[in-house]
Amino acid sequence: MMSGMKEFIVFCIALCIAAGSYAATVVDDRALSDETDSKNWLAYGKTYSEKRFSTLDEIDLQSVKQLSLKWYLDLPKDNTLTSTPLAVDGTLFFTGSYSRVKAVDAKTGSVLWEYDPKVVEVAGKRLKNMWDTSRGLAFWKNRLLVATIDGRLLALDAKTGQLLWENITTDVNRALYITGVPKVFGGRVIIGNGGTEHTAVRGYVTAYDIETGNQLWRWFVVPGNPADGFENSAMEMAAKTWTGDWWKFGGGGTVWNGITYDPEFDQIIMGTGNGTPWNRRIRSPGGGDNLFLCSIVALDASTGSYKWHYQTVPGEAWDYNSNMDIILADLKLSDSSRKVLLHAPKNGFFYVIDRKDGKLISAEKIGKVTWASHIDLETGRPVENPEARYEGKGALVWPSTFGAHNWQAMSFNPITGLAYIPTVEMPAYFSDEGIDLKAWRTKEFRMRFGVNFEGDTPKDWGSAALLAWDPVKQEKAWSVENPPSWNSGTLTTAGNLVFQGHADGNFVAYDATNGDQVWSINLGLGISAPAVTYEVEGTQHVSILVGWGGGGLLFGSHAAQHGWPYRAHPRRLFTFVLNGKGQLPEFRPPVLVEPLDAPELEINEELAAAGSKVYTESCLWCHGTGAVSGGTAPDLRASRLSLDYDAFRTIVLDGNIPLGMPSFEDHSENEVRALYHYVRREARVIKE
Ligand code: CA
């Protein structure tokens, strides 16, 4: 009897352990607010606060030396990989190219299911707007939420990958796209879109019910035509800051990234986009702040009604959007704990803002910034350098349209008190000389800025760093040089580490206190996606997607210098643990593209000059500045198809949809011929 009882107890304990290991995490408001549980990585920024901070410390400054491969997964169908994987109860979920979703067993790296939203087929002519980029997905209870470049929002069953509903969030006849991550909160999901350079867009965000897919509310970022009436009093207020017939240009302000749910104030805090067009003299010729461009806006999460805003760039003219991720933190500032947000937008300042009312607490420069001398803390406004406004003259301005910081998310470690920011130092030359400001118009599916934008981006045009920033003191704690200039977002841990992937293919861990490099491994291809960490069966894992991609690749020779031409190197998901026994794959070394010349062709300089303008509008976004591809799409200078005019003409006008090449059927014979001469000329030029 005694032994029977013993067996029964042992059985019960075994049952409890089994039940414990299979108890599924309920991904809801409570779980998504829990900063202390780091078993999972439940959201894009890990939790609602977007800190990308994990309390796991098995991998620390000492043990990190034993960090090695557990497994890798080949992703032969993928190209651009920028996604933050989610880790839920031992399963990884991530988006690959064209928002194809995979669920992978984190123990073994085996694929559990895949879902393909068939983006290439659905997008059709809208492939002109965007390549294959997706930054990730969201998890709510038993559902995954994912968006596509063709403007759809989809809900999938997280167990099976089965489609539960889908909803179109954009006008399918317009040049709008989504690369961003849907954000979930309280049974709702919110999404914005991009397109400020491609059409007369009026930015908005929309919230949907996760259960049904029904729209709950939509909030526009900029006012429409006053003659149509305003949707709300916020739009009426915003309209007072615009002049001329701004609605004819859309105005801009799209929310393509940077939405944070703040559970403590039940508010959505979002960063808004730049103007359409960039040139304020066109979109708002009498001047004005142009609300709510380049702003942080708080909305009531239940109703979508306006609460407060802070504008980072009044009267924006340099593509300095504020779409970078927004972190929620509690900071001890002059003896009181304040609920703040941390924001490092493109414009080169680091902002600490009170989340209760949007009041600016402090702002300092994180790099070379010449468009403004400082932010006046009394008025909250930047003190602009008048030389930076390119009115009737050119202006060389820091930072560039790349931004001092772009969408690669910074992280914040509450133990060190530091934010870890991938930064870029690069100028841009702005001018509107020769542009007829009165006649200028957007054109659907043509990239237009309202400023001159042509030519290659040289290799040495900019530099990059990983910057550790103290938001309380508003000063640099340390920085280390990064390869130029497109490096991944960061992950920071209680093991006192910062992880970052680099443009040269190195995946690196730093001492979070002083920036010493403590571990590094080469993964054979430029890394654009951020790492995540989580626990499986009591062991800390680190996973990262390796697939060169994102907007920085349009910077021609500057991006191409790393030697990652279009699809030349395998795309993979890597997972590391301490003393992992996995075998690294063979890596192909970097290769530089060799342009092909057509020596018998006499280049018509006049046509080539006209072709440069057509190229900027229609080709640059994927094929790179100066016809030098950073790797997103084939390098036209080295393409056999672009040697011969007839072959070139066919691919431009007809496209090749399965390859992701849309048809540019609206281009005239003259435009195609001009493009051809431009590409042939650039293939002959020695690029620096
Ligand atoms: Ca932009």
XYZ file of C-alpha atoms and ligand atoms in Angstrom:
689
model
C 0.000 0.000 0.000
C 2.788 2.356 0.928
C 4.609 1.627 -2.323
C 1.374 2.070 -4.297
C 0.907 5.512 -2.742
C 4.506 6.417 -3.617
C 3.961 5.428 -7.228
C 0.776 7.466 -7.297
C 2.634 10.557 -6.011
C 5.445 10.060 -8.542
C 2.797 9.725 -11.265
C 1.111 12.945 -10.121
C 4.409 14.861 -10.143
C 5.201 13.560 -13.622
C 1.739 14.635 -14.768
C 2.247 18.098 -13.277
C 5.611 18.512 -15.011
C 4.117 17.362 -18.294
C 1.146 19.674 -17.873
C 3.489 22.522 -16.972
C 5.572 22.073 -20.074
C 2.497 21.934 -22.280
C 0.568 24.757 -20.639
C 0.141 27.084 -23.591
C 0.894 30.739 -22.988
C -2.191 32.891 -23.396
C -0.929 35.870 -25.391
C -3.153 38.655 -24.139
C -2.819 42.094 -22.521
C -1.393 40.582 -19.346
C 1.274 38.530 -21.124
C 2.155 41.342 -23.510
C 2.649 43.718 -20.550
C 4.813 41.289 -18.549
C 8.412 42.533 -18.647
C 9.713 39.835 -16.293
C 8.748 36.699 -18.238
C 11.376 36.112 -20.890
C 10.553 32.504 -21.720
C 8.838 33.830 -24.830
C 9.302 36.680 -27.296
C 5.646 37.537 -27.814
C 5.668 40.717 -29.884
C 7.738 42.696 -32.359
C 9.456 44.631 -29.537
C 9.073 41.566 -27.188
C 6.360 43.250 -25.068
C 4.115 46.301 -25.383
C 6.972 48.524 -24.147
C 9.056 47.731 -27.296
C 12.237 47.596 -25.168
C 13.643 44.468 -26.843
C 15.067 43.656 -23.410
C 15.153 40.093 -22.076
C 15.636 39.168 -18.416
C 17.394 35.942 -19.505
C 20.991 35.826 -18.259
C 22.246 32.306 -18.900
C 24.213 33.856 -21.749
C 26.280 36.577 -20.097
C 29.617 38.349 -20.492
C 31.544 35.193 -19.555
C 29.440 32.376 -20.975
C 28.840 34.118 -24.316
C 32.238 32.795 -25.432
C 30.589 29.347 -25.591
C 27.681 30.614 -27.695
C 27.522 28.448 -30.803
C 25.152 27.158 -33.439
C 22.311 24.846 -32.460
C 20.685 24.624 -35.896
C 20.081 26.591 -39.046
C 17.275 26.521 -41.572
C 17.808 27.241 -45.278
C 15.269 29.646 -46.755
C 15.791 29.197 -50.502
C 12.607 31.014 -51.543
C 13.462 34.157 -49.570
C 15.388 37.294 -50.473
C 14.835 40.233 -48.128
C 14.666 39.138 -44.481
C 13.977 41.946 -42.024
C 11.526 40.218 -39.711
C 11.648 39.970 -35.930
C 10.710 36.339 -35.180
C 8.232 35.633 -32.382
C 8.921 32.761 -29.952
C 5.870 31.264 -28.270
C 6.112 28.043 -26.226
C 9.020 26.687 -28.224
C 7.725 27.625 -31.680
C 9.218 30.410 -33.781
C 6.951 32.382 -36.108
C 8.339 34.776 -38.715
C 7.643 36.412 -42.049
C 9.976 35.882 -44.976
C 9.863 37.583 -48.355
C 6.401 38.752 -49.443
C 5.051 38.077 -45.942
C 5.213 34.292 -46.294
C 4.764 33.007 -42.744
C 6.584 30.045 -41.246
C 6.209 28.243 -37.928
C 9.402 26.463 -36.914
C 10.175 24.123 -34.010
C 12.779 26.063 -31.993
C 14.281 22.795 -30.688
C 15.094 21.335 -34.080
C 14.643 24.012 -36.728
C 12.073 21.916 -38.570
C 9.224 23.704 -40.334
C 5.825 22.977 -38.761
C 3.721 24.863 -41.291
C 3.932 27.595 -43.923
C 1.391 30.076 -45.182
C 1.811 31.915 -48.467
C -0.461 34.954 -48.955
C 0.437 34.926 -52.703
C 1.556 38.539 -52.648
C 3.188 38.612 -56.074
C -0.012 37.416 -57.739
C -2.294 39.711 -55.741
C -0.116 42.830 -55.886
C 0.034 42.960 -59.706
C 1.061 46.441 -60.768
C 1.533 47.457 -57.135
C 4.781 45.475 -57.128
C 6.159 48.764 -58.459
C 5.862 50.285 -54.992
C 7.819 47.905 -52.885
C 10.015 44.865 -53.040
C 9.401 41.856 -50.789
C 9.885 43.433 -47.367
C 8.043 42.488 -44.173
C 9.244 43.373 -40.709
C 7.185 40.779 -38.888
C 3.920 39.757 -37.352
C 1.821 39.895 -34.193
C 0.366 37.229 -31.894
C -2.951 37.429 -30.029
C -4.341 34.382 -28.181
C -4.404 31.680 -30.850
C -3.967 33.989 -33.823
C -1.194 35.513 -35.880
C -1.719 38.864 -37.576
C 0.333 39.715 -40.650
C 0.204 42.412 -43.335
C 1.327 42.300 -46.973
C 2.882 44.811 -49.385
C -0.367 44.752 -51.386
C -2.185 46.269 -48.410
C -3.909 43.250 -46.860
C -4.179 42.403 -43.179
C -4.550 38.660 -42.469
C -5.365 36.595 -39.396
C -3.977 33.046 -39.286
C -4.569 30.175 -36.893
C -1.255 29.964 -35.002
C -1.488 26.159 -34.679
C -2.173 25.315 -38.287
C -1.370 28.413 -40.338
C -4.892 28.353 -41.728
C -6.299 31.683 -42.939
C -9.098 32.899 -40.649
C -9.875 36.211 -42.334
C -8.291 38.854 -44.505
C -9.117 42.477 -45.036
C -7.859 44.995 -47.565
C -6.643 48.124 -45.739
C -5.679 50.280 -48.737
C -7.193 51.412 -52.041
C -6.038 48.731 -54.499
C -5.745 51.239 -57.322
C -3.265 53.375 -55.439
C 0.493 53.120 -54.973
C 0.294 52.168 -51.301
C 2.078 49.349 -49.534
C 2.640 47.783 -46.110
C 6.006 46.554 -44.853
C 5.171 47.131 -41.196
C 4.002 44.972 -38.356
C 0.389 44.928 -37.183
C 0.227 45.753 -33.472
C -2.330 44.067 -31.219
C -3.981 45.364 -28.041
C -7.128 44.351 -26.137
C -8.501 42.106 -28.872
C -7.840 44.718 -31.547
C -5.190 45.070 -34.239
C -3.914 48.288 -35.788
C -2.022 48.834 -39.049
C -0.866 51.755 -41.216
C 0.860 51.799 -44.615
C 3.551 53.514 -46.679
C 3.614 55.394 -49.976
C 4.632 59.021 -49.383
C 7.021 58.940 -52.347
C 4.759 57.049 -54.766
C 1.413 58.803 -54.850
C -0.703 61.652 -53.471
C -1.195 59.816 -50.199
C -3.071 60.900 -47.102
C -1.756 58.774 -44.227
C -4.021 56.897 -41.794
C -4.110 54.034 -39.323
C -6.969 51.557 -38.968
C -7.978 49.350 -36.043
C -9.796 46.044 -36.597
C -11.441 43.466 -34.334
C -9.122 40.431 -34.185
C -12.039 38.007 -33.823
C -14.058 39.175 -36.825
C -11.730 41.306 -38.927
C -14.288 44.117 -38.838
C -13.027 47.684 -38.936
C -13.387 49.510 -35.600
C -11.926 52.933 -36.335
C -9.659 54.811 -38.723
C -7.650 57.934 -37.976
C -6.202 60.192 -40.685
C -2.835 61.819 -40.038
C -3.267 64.939 -42.193
C -6.392 66.940 -43.077
C -8.252 66.397 -46.341
C -9.960 68.988 -48.507
C -11.805 71.371 -46.133
C -14.683 71.510 -48.645
C -15.461 67.884 -47.790
C -15.683 68.648 -44.057
C -13.284 67.387 -41.404
C -13.565 63.935 -39.834
C -12.853 65.282 -36.350
C -11.677 68.361 -34.453
C -8.033 67.196 -34.639
C -8.211 67.477 -38.437
C -9.796 70.912 -38.137
C -6.923 71.957 -35.872
C -4.342 70.429 -38.228
C -5.811 72.198 -41.286
C -4.885 75.570 -39.761
C -1.215 74.585 -40.154
C -1.448 73.973 -43.923
C -1.592 76.438 -46.801
C -2.508 76.279 -50.486
C -4.274 73.236 -51.977
C -2.332 70.653 -49.969
C -4.990 67.938 -50.360
C -4.225 67.729 -54.081
C -0.856 66.281 -53.085
C -2.313 64.074 -50.359
C -0.039 65.657 -47.783
C 1.659 62.428 -46.698
C 2.218 61.417 -43.080
C 1.877 57.653 -43.572
C 2.430 55.389 -40.563
C 4.604 52.659 -42.089
C 6.328 51.773 -38.800
C 6.494 52.921 -35.194
C 3.136 52.096 -33.586
C 3.279 51.383 -29.837
C 0.402 50.415 -27.540
C 0.751 52.005 -24.102
C -1.322 49.904 -21.652
C -0.757 52.297 -18.745
C -2.659 55.076 -20.492
C -4.695 52.812 -22.818
C -3.366 54.786 -25.768
C -1.818 54.169 -29.161
C 1.370 56.185 -29.587
C 2.521 56.359 -33.188
C 5.242 58.030 -35.202
C 4.061 59.671 -38.431
C 5.627 60.048 -41.849
C 7.112 62.801 -43.969
C 5.316 65.118 -46.354
C 4.111 64.321 -49.865
C 6.019 65.730 -51.577
C 9.120 66.355 -49.476
C 9.247 69.948 -50.720
C 6.983 72.075 -48.529
C 7.055 74.890 -51.103
C 4.970 72.623 -53.319
C 2.566 70.968 -50.871
C 2.020 73.977 -48.573
C 3.381 76.999 -50.445
C 2.501 79.554 -47.766
C 4.494 77.616 -45.151
C 3.045 76.174 -41.942
C 3.876 73.343 -39.545
C 1.787 70.818 -41.517
C 0.331 68.768 -38.681
C 0.508 65.843 -38.077
C 3.511 65.159 -40.329
C 6.698 63.973 -38.570
C 4.976 63.776 -35.211
C 4.310 61.502 -32.312
C 0.551 61.243 -31.925
C -1.370 59.609 -29.077
C -4.848 58.213 -29.736
C -7.368 56.755 -27.320
C -6.989 53.017 -27.977
C -10.713 52.274 -27.657
C -12.133 55.047 -29.791
C -9.221 56.161 -31.955
C -9.758 59.759 -30.928
C -6.881 62.230 -30.696
C -5.285 62.759 -27.250
C -2.042 64.715 -27.772
C 0.831 65.170 -30.181
C 4.425 66.330 -30.343
C 5.835 67.349 -33.727
C 9.524 66.531 -34.245
C 9.904 68.425 -37.555
C 7.460 71.319 -38.096
C 7.169 72.162 -41.803
C 9.113 69.047 -42.804
C 11.174 69.258 -46.034
C 13.888 66.574 -45.812
C 12.027 63.223 -45.540
C 12.711 63.332 -41.783
C 9.823 61.094 -40.837
C 9.210 60.020 -37.251
C 8.309 56.407 -38.110
C 11.040 54.926 -35.919
C 9.954 52.647 -33.051
C 8.775 54.238 -29.821
C 9.881 52.701 -26.490
C 7.894 53.009 -23.246
C 9.968 53.409 -20.087
C 9.862 54.614 -16.490
C 12.778 56.993 -15.962
C 13.971 58.554 -12.749
C 14.267 62.222 -13.627
C 15.219 64.743 -10.915
C 14.024 62.491 -8.086
C 10.673 61.544 -9.539
C 9.830 58.522 -11.652
C 8.260 59.595 -14.925
C 6.358 57.528 -17.455
C 8.096 58.509 -20.654
C 8.567 57.488 -24.254
C 11.952 57.280 -25.977
C 12.154 58.157 -29.662
C 15.097 58.586 -32.058
C 13.564 59.581 -35.411
C 15.406 60.210 -38.675
C 16.046 63.870 -37.824
C 19.011 63.073 -35.537
C 17.609 64.029 -32.118
C 16.810 61.714 -29.211
C 13.543 62.674 -27.517
C 12.282 61.944 -24.009
C 8.589 62.781 -23.816
C 6.003 62.502 -21.045
C 3.453 59.856 -22.011
C 0.687 61.433 -19.964
C 0.410 64.585 -22.033
C 3.045 64.486 -24.784
C 5.111 67.231 -23.162
C 8.743 67.334 -24.234
C 11.135 66.633 -21.358
C 14.453 66.691 -23.229
C 16.005 66.325 -26.692
C 19.640 66.147 -27.785
C 21.552 65.328 -30.968
C 22.797 61.741 -31.387
C 25.109 62.544 -34.311
C 25.944 65.207 -36.860
C 22.819 67.299 -37.372
C 22.864 70.572 -39.302
C 19.194 71.268 -40.100
C 18.622 72.579 -36.558
C 20.955 73.828 -33.846
C 18.925 72.493 -30.893
C 15.430 71.942 -29.569
C 14.090 74.822 -27.512
C 12.742 73.173 -24.366
C 10.457 76.132 -23.616
C 8.568 75.982 -26.899
C 9.376 72.350 -27.701
C 10.343 73.464 -31.210
C 13.569 72.926 -33.149
C 15.677 76.015 -33.797
C 16.246 75.641 -37.508
C 19.306 76.516 -39.499
C 17.884 78.740 -42.282
C 20.560 77.427 -44.662
C 18.959 73.972 -44.509
C 15.809 75.103 -46.346
C 16.686 74.711 -50.003
C 14.514 77.563 -51.205
C 15.791 78.605 -54.601
C 19.231 77.170 -53.835
C 20.822 73.868 -52.947
C 21.651 72.741 -49.411
C 23.916 70.009 -48.073
C 22.208 68.825 -44.906
C 22.939 66.267 -42.152
C 21.427 63.749 -41.639
C 20.388 62.322 -45.017
C 17.033 60.874 -46.035
C 18.486 57.613 -44.681
C 18.126 59.262 -41.250
C 20.528 59.328 -38.330
C 18.450 56.318 -37.272
C 16.005 54.385 -39.421
C 13.512 51.548 -38.748
C 16.140 49.201 -37.316
C 14.772 49.196 -33.792
C 16.778 50.434 -30.852
C 16.550 48.520 -27.572
C 16.519 49.775 -23.981
C 18.100 47.963 -21.028
C 16.561 49.053 -17.691
C 19.593 47.638 -15.809
C 22.227 49.715 -17.633
C 19.707 52.496 -18.252
C 20.950 52.768 -21.839
C 19.291 52.720 -25.262
C 21.233 50.929 -28.030
C 20.736 52.638 -31.377
C 22.053 51.714 -34.835
C 23.027 55.122 -36.244
C 24.143 56.479 -39.615
C 26.110 59.648 -40.308
C 25.540 60.789 -43.869
C 24.557 64.054 -45.563
C 22.098 64.641 -48.390
C 22.035 67.382 -50.990
C 18.614 68.960 -51.422
C 17.676 71.304 -54.236
C 14.585 72.206 -56.194
C 16.369 74.218 -58.850
C 14.774 73.720 -62.250
C 11.542 72.284 -60.829
C 8.371 74.173 -61.764
C 6.881 74.323 -58.267
C 3.435 75.423 -59.471
C 3.090 72.730 -62.108
C 4.590 69.875 -60.073
C 2.254 66.914 -59.445
C 2.495 63.423 -58.028
C 1.934 60.563 -60.451
C 0.561 57.221 -59.345
C 3.299 54.551 -59.228
C 6.093 57.026 -60.033
C 8.518 57.901 -57.250
C 8.620 61.690 -56.996
C 9.958 63.906 -54.224
C 9.551 67.509 -55.355
C 13.338 67.835 -55.088
C 16.133 66.777 -57.434
C 17.209 63.229 -56.671
C 19.641 61.591 -59.101
C 23.017 59.920 -59.210
C 24.884 57.241 -57.290
C 25.686 57.181 -53.561
C 29.465 56.751 -53.215
C 30.979 54.064 -50.986
C 32.408 56.558 -48.522
C 29.365 58.838 -48.417
C 28.558 57.879 -44.823
C 29.516 55.931 -41.750
C 27.602 53.976 -39.133
C 27.830 53.167 -35.439
C 26.181 51.339 -32.600
C 25.446 54.083 -30.104
C 24.695 53.492 -26.407
C 22.700 56.502 -25.251
C 21.815 57.593 -21.723
C 18.288 59.055 -21.950
C 18.439 60.571 -18.450
C 21.660 62.507 -18.997
C 20.870 62.830 -22.716
C 24.429 61.952 -23.648
C 26.456 59.208 -25.251
C 27.637 56.424 -22.927
C 29.738 54.751 -25.636
C 29.732 53.978 -29.330
C 31.456 51.506 -31.613
C 31.936 51.783 -35.339
C 29.658 49.673 -37.516
C 30.259 48.778 -41.176
C 28.665 51.320 -43.545
C 25.739 51.884 -43.170
C 22.801 49.519 -42.974
C 23.005 47.383 -39.826
C 20.359 45.582 -37.831
C 18.323 46.691 -34.846
C 19.457 45.592 -31.409
C 18.575 43.145 -28.638
C 19.741 43.661 -25.045
C 19.663 41.240 -22.125
C 20.100 40.926 -18.359
C 23.292 39.036 -19.220
C 24.658 42.567 -19.810
C 24.830 42.031 -23.556
C 23.797 43.823 -26.719
C 23.384 41.763 -29.911
C 23.524 43.256 -33.392
C 23.805 41.958 -36.971
C 26.026 43.816 -39.400
C 26.086 44.711 -43.084
C 29.289 42.668 -43.517
C 27.608 39.459 -42.285
C 28.953 39.461 -38.732
C 26.606 38.759 -35.843
C 28.143 40.426 -32.796
C 27.621 40.597 -29.021
C 28.845 43.615 -27.041
C 29.301 44.337 -23.354
C 26.232 46.497 -22.653
C 28.167 48.646 -20.170
C 31.156 49.669 -22.276
C 30.713 48.403 -25.841
C 33.573 45.870 -25.772
C 33.017 43.230 -28.428
C 32.695 39.931 -26.546
C 31.574 37.509 -29.265
C 31.181 37.429 -33.035
C 30.360 34.975 -35.788
C 30.193 35.462 -39.543
C 26.914 34.284 -41.086
C 27.815 34.697 -44.735
C 25.505 37.549 -45.767
C 24.625 41.081 -44.682
C 22.228 41.023 -41.726
C 19.266 43.394 -41.666
C 16.959 41.679 -39.152
C 17.289 41.980 -35.372
C 18.018 39.029 -33.066
C 15.584 37.683 -30.469
C 16.136 35.541 -27.375
C 13.846 33.094 -25.537
C 13.946 29.897 -23.515
C 13.231 26.324 -24.584
C 13.390 23.520 -22.009
C 15.277 25.759 -19.617
C 17.942 26.787 -22.153
C 18.400 30.313 -23.488
C 18.264 30.485 -27.281
C 19.202 33.324 -29.642
C 17.736 33.394 -33.173
C 18.374 35.693 -36.116
C 17.275 35.824 -39.750
C 20.032 36.460 -42.260
C 18.827 38.064 -45.489
C 20.173 41.417 -46.672
C 17.338 43.872 -47.344
C 15.385 47.032 -46.655
C 15.447 50.664 -47.809
C 19.195 51.176 -47.256
C 19.917 48.936 -50.220
C 18.737 51.628 -52.602
C 21.928 53.573 -51.808
C 23.799 52.197 -54.862
C 27.568 51.835 -54.471
C 27.315 52.557 -50.748
C 25.249 49.392 -50.228
C 26.881 47.326 -52.998
C 30.367 47.590 -51.462
C 29.662 44.646 -49.150
C 29.343 42.246 -52.057
C 25.843 40.829 -51.583
C 24.350 40.963 -55.109
C 20.753 39.941 -55.679
C 20.120 36.382 -54.425
C 23.787 35.375 -54.735
C 24.042 34.200 -51.101
C 21.770 31.762 -49.231
C 19.127 33.135 -46.850
C 18.847 31.399 -43.482
C 17.484 31.375 -39.961
C 20.198 30.664 -37.361
C 19.681 29.617 -33.737
C 22.416 29.667 -31.081
C 22.757 28.213 -27.568
C 25.671 27.782 -25.180
C 27.822 24.873 -26.367
C 25.583 24.229 -29.366
C 26.643 21.281 -31.498
C 25.286 22.455 -34.848
C 27.488 22.524 -37.961
C 27.729 25.857 -39.739
C 27.027 25.690 -43.476
C 29.651 26.570 -46.082
C 29.563 30.272 -46.847
C 30.089 31.831 -50.250
C 32.458 34.817 -49.998
C 31.205 38.295 -50.957
C 31.225 38.985 -54.696
C 31.316 42.319 -56.474
C 29.185 42.781 -59.568
C 31.052 43.203 -62.854
C 29.123 45.487 -65.205
C 28.782 44.311 -68.813
C 29.486 46.775 -71.594
C 27.970 46.895 -75.057
C 31.051 48.450 -76.709
C 29.516 48.849 -80.150
C 26.687 51.005 -78.777
C 27.072 54.736 -79.180
C 25.501 56.295 -76.101
C 23.233 59.234 -76.739
C 24.014 61.583 -73.830
C 20.787 63.513 -74.191
C 18.745 60.320 -73.977
C 20.850 59.072 -71.047
C 20.197 62.315 -69.143
C 16.442 61.961 -69.728
C 16.724 58.283 -68.790
C 18.260 59.201 -65.445
C 15.010 60.959 -64.515
C 12.862 58.026 -65.653
C 15.150 55.680 -63.745
C 14.687 57.670 -60.516
C 10.907 57.550 -60.851
C 10.513 53.924 -61.860
C 13.619 51.819 -61.172
C 15.742 53.299 -58.378
C 13.644 52.005 -55.480
C 14.641 48.393 -56.241
C 17.632 48.648 -58.599
C 19.561 51.312 -56.620
C 20.940 54.828 -57.134
C 23.197 55.261 -60.169
C 21.938 51.913 -61.543
C 24.116 50.197 -58.893
C 22.100 47.568 -57.056
C 22.625 47.196 -53.321
C 21.198 43.674 -53.637
C 17.405 44.092 -53.523
C 17.059 43.503 -57.256
C 19.411 42.521 -60.099
C 22.136 45.016 -61.026
C 21.007 46.310 -64.411
C 24.586 47.112 -65.423
C 25.441 43.413 -65.214
C 22.203 42.055 -66.657
C 22.396 40.330 -70.049
C 18.789 41.371 -70.620
C 19.795 45.013 -70.558
C 22.563 44.618 -73.153
C 20.187 44.322 -76.067
C 17.540 47.001 -76.587
C 14.727 44.658 -77.662
C 15.223 42.348 -74.669
C 15.422 45.363 -72.344
C 12.271 46.869 -73.819
C 10.358 43.598 -73.412
C 11.223 43.158 -69.729
C 10.458 46.812 -68.908
C 7.088 46.878 -70.692
C 5.919 43.309 -69.996
C 7.654 42.654 -66.677
C 8.245 39.197 -65.282
C 5.814 38.845 -62.426
C 7.083 35.486 -61.064
C 10.502 37.129 -60.638
C 8.891 40.098 -58.895
C 9.471 42.418 -61.871
C 6.266 44.381 -62.519
C 5.361 45.622 -65.970
C 5.888 49.315 -66.691
C 3.377 49.248 -69.529
C 2.585 52.958 -69.147
C 6.103 53.950 -70.210
C 6.469 55.477 -73.667
C 8.876 54.188 -76.289
C 10.959 57.322 -75.701
C 11.114 56.703 -71.977
C 12.229 53.099 -72.443
C 14.868 54.111 -74.972
C 16.104 56.874 -72.635
C 16.278 54.357 -69.778
C 18.272 51.980 -71.951
C 20.838 54.644 -72.803
C 21.069 55.626 -69.148
C 21.700 52.044 -67.982
C 24.277 51.485 -70.751
C 26.052 54.712 -69.805
C 26.176 53.784 -66.115
C 27.537 50.323 -67.006
C 30.504 52.077 -68.634
C 31.205 54.485 -65.745
C 33.765 53.429 -63.131
C 31.926 53.828 -59.813
C 33.699 54.977 -56.663
Ca 9.853 58.805 -46.751
